[in-house]
Amino acid sequence: LFLWQSTPNADSALFFFNTNELHFAPEFLGRVRLVASAAGLAGTVIYQRFLRKVPVSDVLFGTTLLSVPMGLTQLILVTHANRALGIDDSLFALTDSALLTALGYVGFMPTLVLAARLCPPGIEGALFATLMSVYNGANLVSTELGAVLTKWLGVTESDFSNLPMLVAICNLVPLLTLPLIAATKPIVEAQARPAAEKDGE
């Protein structure tokens, strides 16, 4: 979970691109967050209705694999290719944020479900706190790695010439976790199977 969540992200650089290059107003950025929150809820519903019986490792593998082409759609925005396609910057940003957030929640939900199945009675709170600590720690590492890449590529609040390369790297690195997910699948499924059978009784 830690390695899966700690891959670098380009969020800080994209924030400056949105505000300094695309000139998105604070009100619009607030709407983007609102849409992303609604998309996260939609992702949770999608997992609950269609994917909760799918093996955890398969969901993680599938969402990681799918996140690469979906994440690379950000290249369309940072290269302004959307304008050539006649798509407004704000509309593209809203749609892209919603899709990526929904996919992120679909990928995160299995870890919560697995933790709930494996948790011994009486330590639910401690396990959830530990899981959230791992998740938040991984996000911190992800942000720091993204900052290192941003500096290394020379991306600043006014120079976005290497931003496409930064976005591409950040979206391709998660592919490195696929062998780890595949390797741990037998262990994860063996541990989850008894709990799942108990839930079905």
mmCIF file with all atom_site columns, C-alpha atoms in Angstrom:
data_model
loop_
_atom_site.group_PDB
_atom_site.id
_atom_site.type_symbol
_atom_site.label_atom_id
_atom_site.label_alt_id
_atom_site.label_comp_id
_atom_site.label_asym_id
_atom_site.label_entity_id
_atom_site.label_seq_id
_atom_site.pdbx_PDB_ins_code
_atom_site.Cartn_x
_atom_site.Cartn_y
_atom_site.Cartn_z
_atom_site.occupancy
_atom_site.B_iso_or_equiv
_atom_site.pdbx_formal_charge
_atom_site.auth_seq_id
_atom_site.auth_comp_id
_atom_site.auth_asym_id
_atom_site.auth_atom_id
_atom_site.pdbx_PDB_model_num
ATOM 1   C CA . LEU A 1 1   ? 0.000   0.000   0.000   1.00 0.00 ? 1   LEU A CA 1
ATOM 2   C CA . PHE A 1 2   ? 2.783   2.413   0.924   1.00 0.00 ? 2   PHE A CA 1
ATOM 3   C CA . LEU A 1 3   ? 4.752   1.826   -2.283  1.00 0.00 ? 3   LEU A CA 1
ATOM 4   C CA . TRP A 1 4   ? 1.570   1.965   -4.366  1.00 0.00 ? 4   TRP A CA 1
ATOM 5   C CA . GLN A 1 5   ? 0.594   5.350   -2.930  1.00 0.00 ? 5   GLN A CA 1
ATOM 6   C CA . SER A 1 6   ? 4.066   6.910   -2.701  1.00 0.00 ? 6   SER A CA 1
ATOM 7   C CA . THR A 1 7   ? 4.778   7.260   -6.413  1.00 0.00 ? 7   THR A CA 1
ATOM 8   C CA . PRO A 1 8   ? 5.563   10.897  -7.372  1.00 0.00 ? 8   PRO A CA 1
ATOM 9   C CA . ASN A 1 9   ? 2.819   13.320  -8.356  1.00 0.00 ? 9   ASN A CA 1
ATOM 10  C CA . ALA A 1 10  ? 2.842   16.611  -10.236 1.00 0.00 ? 10  ALA A CA 1
ATOM 11  C CA . ASP A 1 11  ? 0.052   18.280  -8.266  1.00 0.00 ? 11  ASP A CA 1
ATOM 12  C CA . SER A 1 12  ? 2.102   21.297  -7.119  1.00 0.00 ? 12  SER A CA 1
ATOM 13  C CA . ALA A 1 13  ? 3.379   22.047  -10.609 1.00 0.00 ? 13  ALA A CA 1
ATOM 14  C CA . LEU A 1 14  ? -0.101  21.593  -12.064 1.00 0.00 ? 14  LEU A CA 1
ATOM 15  C CA . PHE A 1 15  ? -1.513  24.006  -9.490  1.00 0.00 ? 15  PHE A CA 1
ATOM 16  C CA . PHE A 1 16  ? 0.863   26.747  -10.654 1.00 0.00 ? 16  PHE A CA 1
ATOM 17  C CA . PHE A 1 17  ? 0.095   25.866  -14.266 1.00 0.00 ? 17  PHE A CA 1
ATOM 18  C CA . ASN A 1 18  ? -3.628  26.215  -13.616 1.00 0.00 ? 18  ASN A CA 1
ATOM 19  C CA . THR A 1 19  ? -3.291  29.547  -11.836 1.00 0.00 ? 19  THR A CA 1
ATOM 20  C CA . ASN A 1 20  ? -0.384  31.217  -13.680 1.00 0.00 ? 20  ASN A CA 1
ATOM 21  C CA . GLU A 1 21  ? -0.716  29.785  -17.186 1.00 0.00 ? 21  GLU A CA 1
ATOM 22  C CA . LEU A 1 22  ? -4.437  29.032  -17.536 1.00 0.00 ? 22  LEU A CA 1
ATOM 23  C CA . HIS A 1 23  ? -5.432  31.807  -15.103 1.00 0.00 ? 23  HIS A CA 1
ATOM 24  C CA . PHE A 1 24  ? -8.074  29.765  -13.321 1.00 0.00 ? 24  PHE A CA 1
ATOM 25  C CA . ALA A 1 25  ? -9.741  31.850  -10.617 1.00 0.00 ? 25  ALA A CA 1
ATOM 26  C CA . PRO A 1 26  ? -9.961  30.644  -6.985  1.00 0.00 ? 26  PRO A CA 1
ATOM 27  C CA . GLU A 1 27  ? -13.727 30.249  -7.409  1.00 0.00 ? 27  GLU A CA 1
ATOM 28  C CA . PHE A 1 28  ? -13.228 27.882  -10.332 1.00 0.00 ? 28  PHE A CA 1
ATOM 29  C CA . LEU A 1 29  ? -10.597 25.862  -8.448  1.00 0.00 ? 29  LEU A CA 1
ATOM 30  C CA . GLY A 1 30  ? -13.148 25.534  -5.652  1.00 0.00 ? 30  GLY A CA 1
ATOM 31  C CA . ARG A 1 31  ? -15.665 24.154  -8.134  1.00 0.00 ? 31  ARG A CA 1
ATOM 32  C CA . VAL A 1 32  ? -13.044 21.674  -9.358  1.00 0.00 ? 32  VAL A CA 1
ATOM 33  C CA . ARG A 1 33  ? -12.629 20.414  -5.783  1.00 0.00 ? 33  ARG A CA 1
ATOM 34  C CA . LEU A 1 34  ? -16.400 20.168  -5.392  1.00 0.00 ? 34  LEU A CA 1
ATOM 35  C CA . VAL A 1 35  ? -16.726 18.140  -8.586  1.00 0.00 ? 35  VAL A CA 1
ATOM 36  C CA . ALA A 1 36  ? -13.802 15.948  -7.494  1.00 0.00 ? 36  ALA A CA 1
ATOM 37  C CA . SER A 1 37  ? -15.507 15.274  -4.156  1.00 0.00 ? 37  SER A CA 1
ATOM 38  C CA . ALA A 1 38  ? -18.703 14.250  -5.917  1.00 0.00 ? 38  ALA A CA 1
ATOM 39  C CA . ALA A 1 39  ? -16.681 12.046  -8.257  1.00 0.00 ? 39  ALA A CA 1
ATOM 40  C CA . GLY A 1 40  ? -15.035 10.402  -5.254  1.00 0.00 ? 40  GLY A CA 1
ATOM 41  C CA . LEU A 1 41  ? -18.469 9.534   -3.894  1.00 0.00 ? 41  LEU A CA 1
ATOM 42  C CA . ALA A 1 42  ? -19.419 8.162   -7.308  1.00 0.00 ? 42  ALA A CA 1
ATOM 43  C CA . GLY A 1 43  ? -16.275 6.034   -7.323  1.00 0.00 ? 43  GLY A CA 1
ATOM 44  C CA . THR A 1 44  ? -17.223 4.590   -3.937  1.00 0.00 ? 44  THR A CA 1
ATOM 45  C CA . VAL A 1 45  ? -20.703 3.708   -5.222  1.00 0.00 ? 45  VAL A CA 1
ATOM 46  C CA . ILE A 1 46  ? -19.238 2.121   -8.367  1.00 0.00 ? 46  ILE A CA 1
ATOM 47  C CA . TYR A 1 47  ? -16.986 -0.089  -6.270  1.00 0.00 ? 47  TYR A CA 1
ATOM 48  C CA . GLN A 1 48  ? -19.789 -1.066  -3.914  1.00 0.00 ? 48  GLN A CA 1
ATOM 49  C CA . ARG A 1 49  ? -22.228 -1.980  -6.678  1.00 0.00 ? 49  ARG A CA 1
ATOM 50  C CA . PHE A 1 50  ? -19.984 -3.569  -9.287  1.00 0.00 ? 50  PHE A CA 1
ATOM 51  C CA . LEU A 1 51  ? -16.545 -4.435  -7.892  1.00 0.00 ? 51  LEU A CA 1
ATOM 52  C CA . ARG A 1 52  ? -16.841 -5.434  -4.238  1.00 0.00 ? 52  ARG A CA 1
ATOM 53  C CA . LYS A 1 53  ? -16.802 -9.165  -5.102  1.00 0.00 ? 53  LYS A CA 1
ATOM 54  C CA . VAL A 1 54  ? -13.806 -8.800  -7.417  1.00 0.00 ? 54  VAL A CA 1
ATOM 55  C CA . PRO A 1 55  ? -10.505 -9.917  -5.816  1.00 0.00 ? 55  PRO A CA 1
ATOM 56  C CA . VAL A 1 56  ? -8.678  -7.018  -4.166  1.00 0.00 ? 56  VAL A CA 1
ATOM 57  C CA . SER A 1 57  ? -5.463  -7.546  -6.118  1.00 0.00 ? 57  SER A CA 1
ATOM 58  C CA . ASP A 1 58  ? -7.363  -7.543  -9.412  1.00 0.00 ? 58  ASP A CA 1
ATOM 59  C CA . VAL A 1 59  ? -8.984  -4.202  -8.598  1.00 0.00 ? 59  VAL A CA 1
ATOM 60  C CA . LEU A 1 60  ? -5.642  -2.682  -7.576  1.00 0.00 ? 60  LEU A CA 1
ATOM 61  C CA . PHE A 1 61  ? -3.943  -4.048  -10.691 1.00 0.00 ? 61  PHE A CA 1
ATOM 62  C CA . GLY A 1 62  ? -6.731  -2.871  -12.980 1.00 0.00 ? 62  GLY A CA 1
ATOM 63  C CA . THR A 1 63  ? -7.042  0.625   -11.526 1.00 0.00 ? 63  THR A CA 1
ATOM 64  C CA . THR A 1 64  ? -3.257  1.118   -11.581 1.00 0.00 ? 64  THR A CA 1
ATOM 65  C CA . LEU A 1 65  ? -3.119  0.002   -15.201 1.00 0.00 ? 65  LEU A CA 1
ATOM 66  C CA . LEU A 1 66  ? -6.087  2.184   -16.159 1.00 0.00 ? 66  LEU A CA 1
ATOM 67  C CA . SER A 1 67  ? -4.736  5.206   -14.274 1.00 0.00 ? 67  SER A CA 1
ATOM 68  C CA . VAL A 1 68  ? -1.786  5.491   -16.676 1.00 0.00 ? 68  VAL A CA 1
ATOM 69  C CA . PRO A 1 69  ? -3.676  6.360   -19.887 1.00 0.00 ? 69  PRO A CA 1
ATOM 70  C CA . MET A 1 70  ? -6.227  8.380   -17.925 1.00 0.00 ? 70  MET A CA 1
ATOM 71  C CA . GLY A 1 71  ? -3.499  10.301  -16.103 1.00 0.00 ? 71  GLY A CA 1
ATOM 72  C CA . LEU A 1 72  ? -1.674  10.963  -19.348 1.00 0.00 ? 72  LEU A CA 1
ATOM 73  C CA . THR A 1 73  ? -4.725  12.883  -20.567 1.00 0.00 ? 73  THR A CA 1
ATOM 74  C CA . GLN A 1 74  ? -3.292  15.733  -18.484 1.00 0.00 ? 74  GLN A CA 1
ATOM 75  C CA . LEU A 1 75  ? -0.732  16.086  -21.280 1.00 0.00 ? 75  LEU A CA 1
ATOM 76  C CA . ILE A 1 76  ? -3.555  17.316  -23.486 1.00 0.00 ? 76  ILE A CA 1
ATOM 77  C CA . LEU A 1 77  ? -4.160  20.207  -21.094 1.00 0.00 ? 77  LEU A CA 1
ATOM 78  C CA . VAL A 1 78  ? -0.539  21.144  -20.379 1.00 0.00 ? 78  VAL A CA 1
ATOM 79  C CA . THR A 1 79  ? 0.324   21.151  -24.098 1.00 0.00 ? 79  THR A CA 1
ATOM 80  C CA . HIS A 1 80  ? -2.886  23.079  -24.922 1.00 0.00 ? 80  HIS A CA 1
ATOM 81  C CA . ALA A 1 81  ? -3.856  20.332  -27.371 1.00 0.00 ? 81  ALA A CA 1
ATOM 82  C CA . ASN A 1 82  ? -7.409  20.564  -26.053 1.00 0.00 ? 82  ASN A CA 1
ATOM 83  C CA . ARG A 1 83  ? -7.722  24.001  -27.631 1.00 0.00 ? 83  ARG A CA 1
ATOM 84  C CA . ALA A 1 84  ? -6.879  22.544  -31.022 1.00 0.00 ? 84  ALA A CA 1
ATOM 85  C CA . LEU A 1 85  ? -9.684  20.036  -30.407 1.00 0.00 ? 85  LEU A CA 1
ATOM 86  C CA . GLY A 1 86  ? -12.072 22.850  -29.542 1.00 0.00 ? 86  GLY A CA 1
ATOM 87  C CA . ILE A 1 87  ? -12.348 21.882  -25.857 1.00 0.00 ? 87  ILE A CA 1
ATOM 88  C CA . ASP A 1 88  ? -12.332 24.687  -23.312 1.00 0.00 ? 88  ASP A CA 1
ATOM 89  C CA . ASP A 1 89  ? -9.596  24.583  -20.649 1.00 0.00 ? 89  ASP A CA 1
ATOM 90  C CA . SER A 1 90  ? -12.038 24.770  -17.745 1.00 0.00 ? 90  SER A CA 1
ATOM 91  C CA . LEU A 1 91  ? -14.311 22.050  -19.124 1.00 0.00 ? 91  LEU A CA 1
ATOM 92  C CA . PHE A 1 92  ? -11.367 19.736  -19.752 1.00 0.00 ? 92  PHE A CA 1
ATOM 93  C CA . ALA A 1 93  ? -9.941  20.374  -16.270 1.00 0.00 ? 93  ALA A CA 1
ATOM 94  C CA . LEU A 1 94  ? -13.285 19.659  -14.591 1.00 0.00 ? 94  LEU A CA 1
ATOM 95  C CA . THR A 1 95  ? -13.883 16.441  -16.521 1.00 0.00 ? 95  THR A CA 1
ATOM 96  C CA . ASP A 1 96  ? -10.330 15.182  -16.120 1.00 0.00 ? 96  ASP A CA 1
ATOM 97  C CA . SER A 1 97  ? -10.312 15.854  -12.373 1.00 0.00 ? 97  SER A CA 1
ATOM 98  C CA . ALA A 1 98  ? -13.637 14.053  -11.914 1.00 0.00 ? 98  ALA A CA 1
ATOM 99  C CA . LEU A 1 99  ? -12.548 10.941  -13.821 1.00 0.00 ? 99  LEU A CA 1
ATOM 100 C CA . LEU A 1 100 ? -9.166  10.668  -12.084 1.00 0.00 ? 100 LEU A CA 1
ATOM 101 C CA . THR A 1 101 ? -10.696 11.162  -8.638  1.00 0.00 ? 101 THR A CA 1
ATOM 102 C CA . ALA A 1 102 ? -13.391 8.550   -9.230  1.00 0.00 ? 102 ALA A CA 1
ATOM 103 C CA . LEU A 1 103 ? -10.760 6.062   -10.393 1.00 0.00 ? 103 LEU A CA 1
ATOM 104 C CA . GLY A 1 104 ? -8.624  6.848   -7.351  1.00 0.00 ? 104 GLY A CA 1
ATOM 105 C CA . TYR A 1 105 ? -11.478 6.052   -4.980  1.00 0.00 ? 105 TYR A CA 1
ATOM 106 C CA . VAL A 1 106 ? -12.267 2.823   -6.831  1.00 0.00 ? 106 VAL A CA 1
ATOM 107 C CA . GLY A 1 107 ? -8.648  1.807   -6.294  1.00 0.00 ? 107 GLY A CA 1
ATOM 108 C CA . PHE A 1 108 ? -8.526  2.829   -2.628  1.00 0.00 ? 108 PHE A CA 1
ATOM 109 C CA . MET A 1 109 ? -11.759 1.214   -1.479  1.00 0.00 ? 109 MET A CA 1
ATOM 110 C CA . PRO A 1 110 ? -10.448 -2.398  -1.718  1.00 0.00 ? 110 PRO A CA 1
ATOM 111 C CA . THR A 1 111 ? -7.728  -1.628  0.829   1.00 0.00 ? 111 THR A CA 1
ATOM 112 C CA . LEU A 1 112 ? -10.340 -0.453  3.315   1.00 0.00 ? 112 LEU A CA 1
ATOM 113 C CA . VAL A 1 113 ? -12.525 -3.496  2.650   1.00 0.00 ? 113 VAL A CA 1
ATOM 114 C CA . LEU A 1 114 ? -9.566  -5.849  3.068   1.00 0.00 ? 114 LEU A CA 1
ATOM 115 C CA . ALA A 1 115 ? -8.561  -4.161  6.318   1.00 0.00 ? 115 ALA A CA 1
ATOM 116 C CA . ALA A 1 116 ? -12.112 -4.487  7.641   1.00 0.00 ? 116 ALA A CA 1
ATOM 117 C CA . ARG A 1 117 ? -12.196 -8.200  6.779   1.00 0.00 ? 117 ARG A CA 1
ATOM 118 C CA . LEU A 1 118 ? -8.840  -8.987  8.372   1.00 0.00 ? 118 LEU A CA 1
ATOM 119 C CA . CYS A 1 119 ? -9.186  -6.799  11.460  1.00 0.00 ? 119 CYS A CA 1
ATOM 120 C CA . PRO A 1 120 ? -9.425  -8.788  14.731  1.00 0.00 ? 120 PRO A CA 1
ATOM 121 C CA . PRO A 1 121 ? -12.302 -7.734  16.996  1.00 0.00 ? 121 PRO A CA 1
ATOM 122 C CA . GLY A 1 122 ? -11.512 -4.952  19.412  1.00 0.00 ? 122 GLY A CA 1
ATOM 123 C CA . ILE A 1 123 ? -8.762  -3.132  17.524  1.00 0.00 ? 123 ILE A CA 1
ATOM 124 C CA . GLU A 1 124 ? -10.779 -1.633  14.684  1.00 0.00 ? 124 GLU A CA 1
ATOM 125 C CA . GLY A 1 125 ? -9.902  1.940   15.640  1.00 0.00 ? 125 GLY A CA 1
ATOM 126 C CA . ALA A 1 126 ? -6.184  1.216   15.968  1.00 0.00 ? 126 ALA A CA 1
ATOM 127 C CA . LEU A 1 127 ? -6.077  -0.575  12.615  1.00 0.00 ? 127 LEU A CA 1
ATOM 128 C CA . PHE A 1 128 ? -7.929  2.213   10.832  1.00 0.00 ? 128 PHE A CA 1
ATOM 129 C CA . ALA A 1 129 ? -5.626  4.835   12.377  1.00 0.00 ? 129 ALA A CA 1
ATOM 130 C CA . THR A 1 130 ? -2.587  2.825   11.292  1.00 0.00 ? 130 THR A CA 1
ATOM 131 C CA . LEU A 1 131 ? -3.954  2.462   7.770   1.00 0.00 ? 131 LEU A CA 1
ATOM 132 C CA . MET A 1 132 ? -4.607  6.188   7.515   1.00 0.00 ? 132 MET A CA 1
ATOM 133 C CA . SER A 1 133 ? -1.119  6.925   8.863   1.00 0.00 ? 133 SER A CA 1
ATOM 134 C CA . VAL A 1 134 ? 0.419   4.732   6.165   1.00 0.00 ? 134 VAL A CA 1
ATOM 135 C CA . TYR A 1 135 ? -1.768  6.363   3.529   1.00 0.00 ? 135 TYR A CA 1
ATOM 136 C CA . ASN A 1 136 ? -0.922  9.921   4.673   1.00 0.00 ? 136 ASN A CA 1
ATOM 137 C CA . GLY A 1 137 ? 2.770   9.075   4.972   1.00 0.00 ? 137 GLY A CA 1
ATOM 138 C CA . ALA A 1 138 ? 2.772   7.703   1.445   1.00 0.00 ? 138 ALA A CA 1
ATOM 139 C CA . ASN A 1 139 ? 1.061   10.850  0.176   1.00 0.00 ? 139 ASN A CA 1
ATOM 140 C CA . LEU A 1 140 ? 3.755   12.947  1.861   1.00 0.00 ? 140 LEU A CA 1
ATOM 141 C CA . VAL A 1 141 ? 6.490   10.907  0.183   1.00 0.00 ? 141 VAL A CA 1
ATOM 142 C CA . SER A 1 142 ? 4.622   11.205  -3.121  1.00 0.00 ? 142 SER A CA 1
ATOM 143 C CA . THR A 1 143 ? 4.498   14.979  -2.823  1.00 0.00 ? 143 THR A CA 1
ATOM 144 C CA . GLU A 1 144 ? 8.192   15.229  -1.893  1.00 0.00 ? 144 GLU A CA 1
ATOM 145 C CA . LEU A 1 145 ? 9.256   12.981  -4.777  1.00 0.00 ? 145 LEU A CA 1
ATOM 146 C CA . GLY A 1 146 ? 7.146   15.101  -7.092  1.00 0.00 ? 146 GLY A CA 1
ATOM 147 C CA . ALA A 1 147 ? 8.847   18.249  -5.754  1.00 0.00 ? 147 ALA A CA 1
ATOM 148 C CA . VAL A 1 148 ? 12.293  16.730  -6.379  1.00 0.00 ? 148 VAL A CA 1
ATOM 149 C CA . LEU A 1 149 ? 11.329  15.843  -9.956  1.00 0.00 ? 149 LEU A CA 1
ATOM 150 C CA . THR A 1 150 ? 9.837   19.301  -10.471 1.00 0.00 ? 150 THR A CA 1
ATOM 151 C CA . LYS A 1 151 ? 13.087  20.979  -9.401  1.00 0.00 ? 151 LYS A CA 1
ATOM 152 C CA . TRP A 1 152 ? 15.241  18.532  -11.359 1.00 0.00 ? 152 TRP A CA 1
ATOM 153 C CA . LEU A 1 153 ? 13.290  19.225  -14.563 1.00 0.00 ? 153 LEU A CA 1
ATOM 154 C CA . GLY A 1 154 ? 13.417  22.984  -14.016 1.00 0.00 ? 154 GLY A CA 1
ATOM 155 C CA . VAL A 1 155 ? 9.660   23.479  -13.797 1.00 0.00 ? 155 VAL A CA 1
ATOM 156 C CA . THR A 1 156 ? 8.866   26.724  -11.953 1.00 0.00 ? 156 THR A CA 1
ATOM 157 C CA . GLU A 1 157 ? 5.830   28.931  -11.355 1.00 0.00 ? 157 GLU A CA 1
ATOM 158 C CA . SER A 1 158 ? 6.542   30.660  -14.676 1.00 0.00 ? 158 SER A CA 1
ATOM 159 C CA . ASP A 1 159 ? 8.461   28.092  -16.756 1.00 0.00 ? 159 ASP A CA 1
ATOM 160 C CA . PHE A 1 160 ? 6.349   25.116  -17.794 1.00 0.00 ? 160 PHE A CA 1
ATOM 161 C CA . SER A 1 161 ? 8.401   23.959  -20.770 1.00 0.00 ? 161 SER A CA 1
ATOM 162 C CA . ASN A 1 162 ? 9.236   20.623  -19.100 1.00 0.00 ? 162 ASN A CA 1
ATOM 163 C CA . LEU A 1 163 ? 5.847   20.148  -17.444 1.00 0.00 ? 163 LEU A CA 1
ATOM 164 C CA . PRO A 1 164 ? 4.708   17.575  -20.058 1.00 0.00 ? 164 PRO A CA 1
ATOM 165 C CA . MET A 1 165 ? 7.751   15.445  -19.231 1.00 0.00 ? 165 MET A CA 1
ATOM 166 C CA . LEU A 1 166 ? 7.027   15.754  -15.494 1.00 0.00 ? 166 LEU A CA 1
ATOM 167 C CA . VAL A 1 167 ? 3.409   14.697  -16.015 1.00 0.00 ? 167 VAL A CA 1
ATOM 168 C CA . ALA A 1 168 ? 4.480   11.754  -18.169 1.00 0.00 ? 168 ALA A CA 1
ATOM 169 C CA . ILE A 1 169 ? 7.033   10.505  -15.617 1.00 0.00 ? 169 ILE A CA 1
ATOM 170 C CA . CYS A 1 170 ? 4.617   10.816  -12.693 1.00 0.00 ? 170 CYS A CA 1
ATOM 171 C CA . ASN A 1 171 ? 1.953   8.835   -14.548 1.00 0.00 ? 171 ASN A CA 1
ATOM 172 C CA . LEU A 1 172 ? 4.277   6.106   -15.820 1.00 0.00 ? 172 LEU A CA 1
ATOM 173 C CA . VAL A 1 173 ? 6.103   5.381   -12.542 1.00 0.00 ? 173 VAL A CA 1
ATOM 174 C CA . PRO A 1 174 ? 3.056   3.604   -10.976 1.00 0.00 ? 174 PRO A CA 1
ATOM 175 C CA . LEU A 1 175 ? 3.540   0.860   -13.573 1.00 0.00 ? 175 LEU A CA 1
ATOM 176 C CA . LEU A 1 176 ? 6.578   -0.201  -11.533 1.00 0.00 ? 176 LEU A CA 1
ATOM 177 C CA . THR A 1 177 ? 4.248   -1.317  -8.726  1.00 0.00 ? 177 THR A CA 1
ATOM 178 C CA . LEU A 1 178 ? 2.351   -3.778  -10.945 1.00 0.00 ? 178 LEU A CA 1
ATOM 179 C CA . PRO A 1 179 ? 4.817   -6.664  -10.439 1.00 0.00 ? 179 PRO A CA 1
ATOM 180 C CA . LEU A 1 180 ? 4.586   -6.144  -6.671  1.00 0.00 ? 180 LEU A CA 1
ATOM 181 C CA . ILE A 1 181 ? 0.785   -6.222  -6.774  1.00 0.00 ? 181 ILE A CA 1
ATOM 182 C CA . ALA A 1 182 ? 0.860   -9.381  -8.867  1.00 0.00 ? 182 ALA A CA 1
ATOM 183 C CA . ALA A 1 183 ? 3.433   -11.019 -6.586  1.00 0.00 ? 183 ALA A CA 1
ATOM 184 C CA . THR A 1 184 ? 1.415   -10.365 -3.435  1.00 0.00 ? 184 THR A CA 1
ATOM 185 C CA . LYS A 1 185 ? -1.890  -11.508 -4.943  1.00 0.00 ? 185 LYS A CA 1
ATOM 186 C CA . PRO A 1 186 ? -1.767  -15.106 -3.613  1.00 0.00 ? 186 PRO A CA 1
ATOM 187 C CA . ILE A 1 187 ? -0.982  -13.900 -0.086  1.00 0.00 ? 187 ILE A CA 1
ATOM 188 C CA . VAL A 1 188 ? -3.657  -11.207 -0.080  1.00 0.00 ? 188 VAL A CA 1
ATOM 189 C CA . GLU A 1 189 ? -6.347  -13.473 -1.490  1.00 0.00 ? 189 GLU A CA 1
ATOM 190 C CA . ALA A 1 190 ? -5.467  -16.334 0.880   1.00 0.00 ? 190 ALA A CA 1
ATOM 191 C CA . GLN A 1 191 ? -5.876  -14.005 3.851   1.00 0.00 ? 191 GLN A CA 1
ATOM 192 C CA . ALA A 1 192 ? -9.038  -12.386 2.545   1.00 0.00 ? 192 ALA A CA 1
ATOM 193 C CA . ARG A 1 193 ? -10.845 -15.596 1.531   1.00 0.00 ? 193 ARG A CA 1
ATOM 194 C CA . PRO A 1 194 ? -11.804 -16.844 5.023   1.00 0.00 ? 194 PRO A CA 1
ATOM 195 C CA . ALA A 1 195 ? -13.114 -13.436 6.042   1.00 0.00 ? 195 ALA A CA 1
ATOM 196 C CA . ALA A 1 196 ? -15.048 -13.096 2.805   1.00 0.00 ? 196 ALA A CA 1
ATOM 197 C CA . GLU A 1 197 ? -16.624 -16.521 3.301   1.00 0.00 ? 197 GLU A CA 1
ATOM 198 C CA . LYS A 1 198 ? -17.589 -15.559 6.810   1.00 0.00 ? 198 LYS A CA 1
ATOM 199 C CA . ASP A 1 199 ? -19.212 -12.360 5.526   1.00 0.00 ? 199 ASP A CA 1
ATOM 200 C CA . GLY A 1 200 ? -21.223 -14.406 3.039   1.00 0.00 ? 200 GLY A CA 1
ATOM 201 C CA . GLU A 1 201 ? -22.620 -16.780 5.631   1.00 0.00 ? 201 GLU A CA 1
#
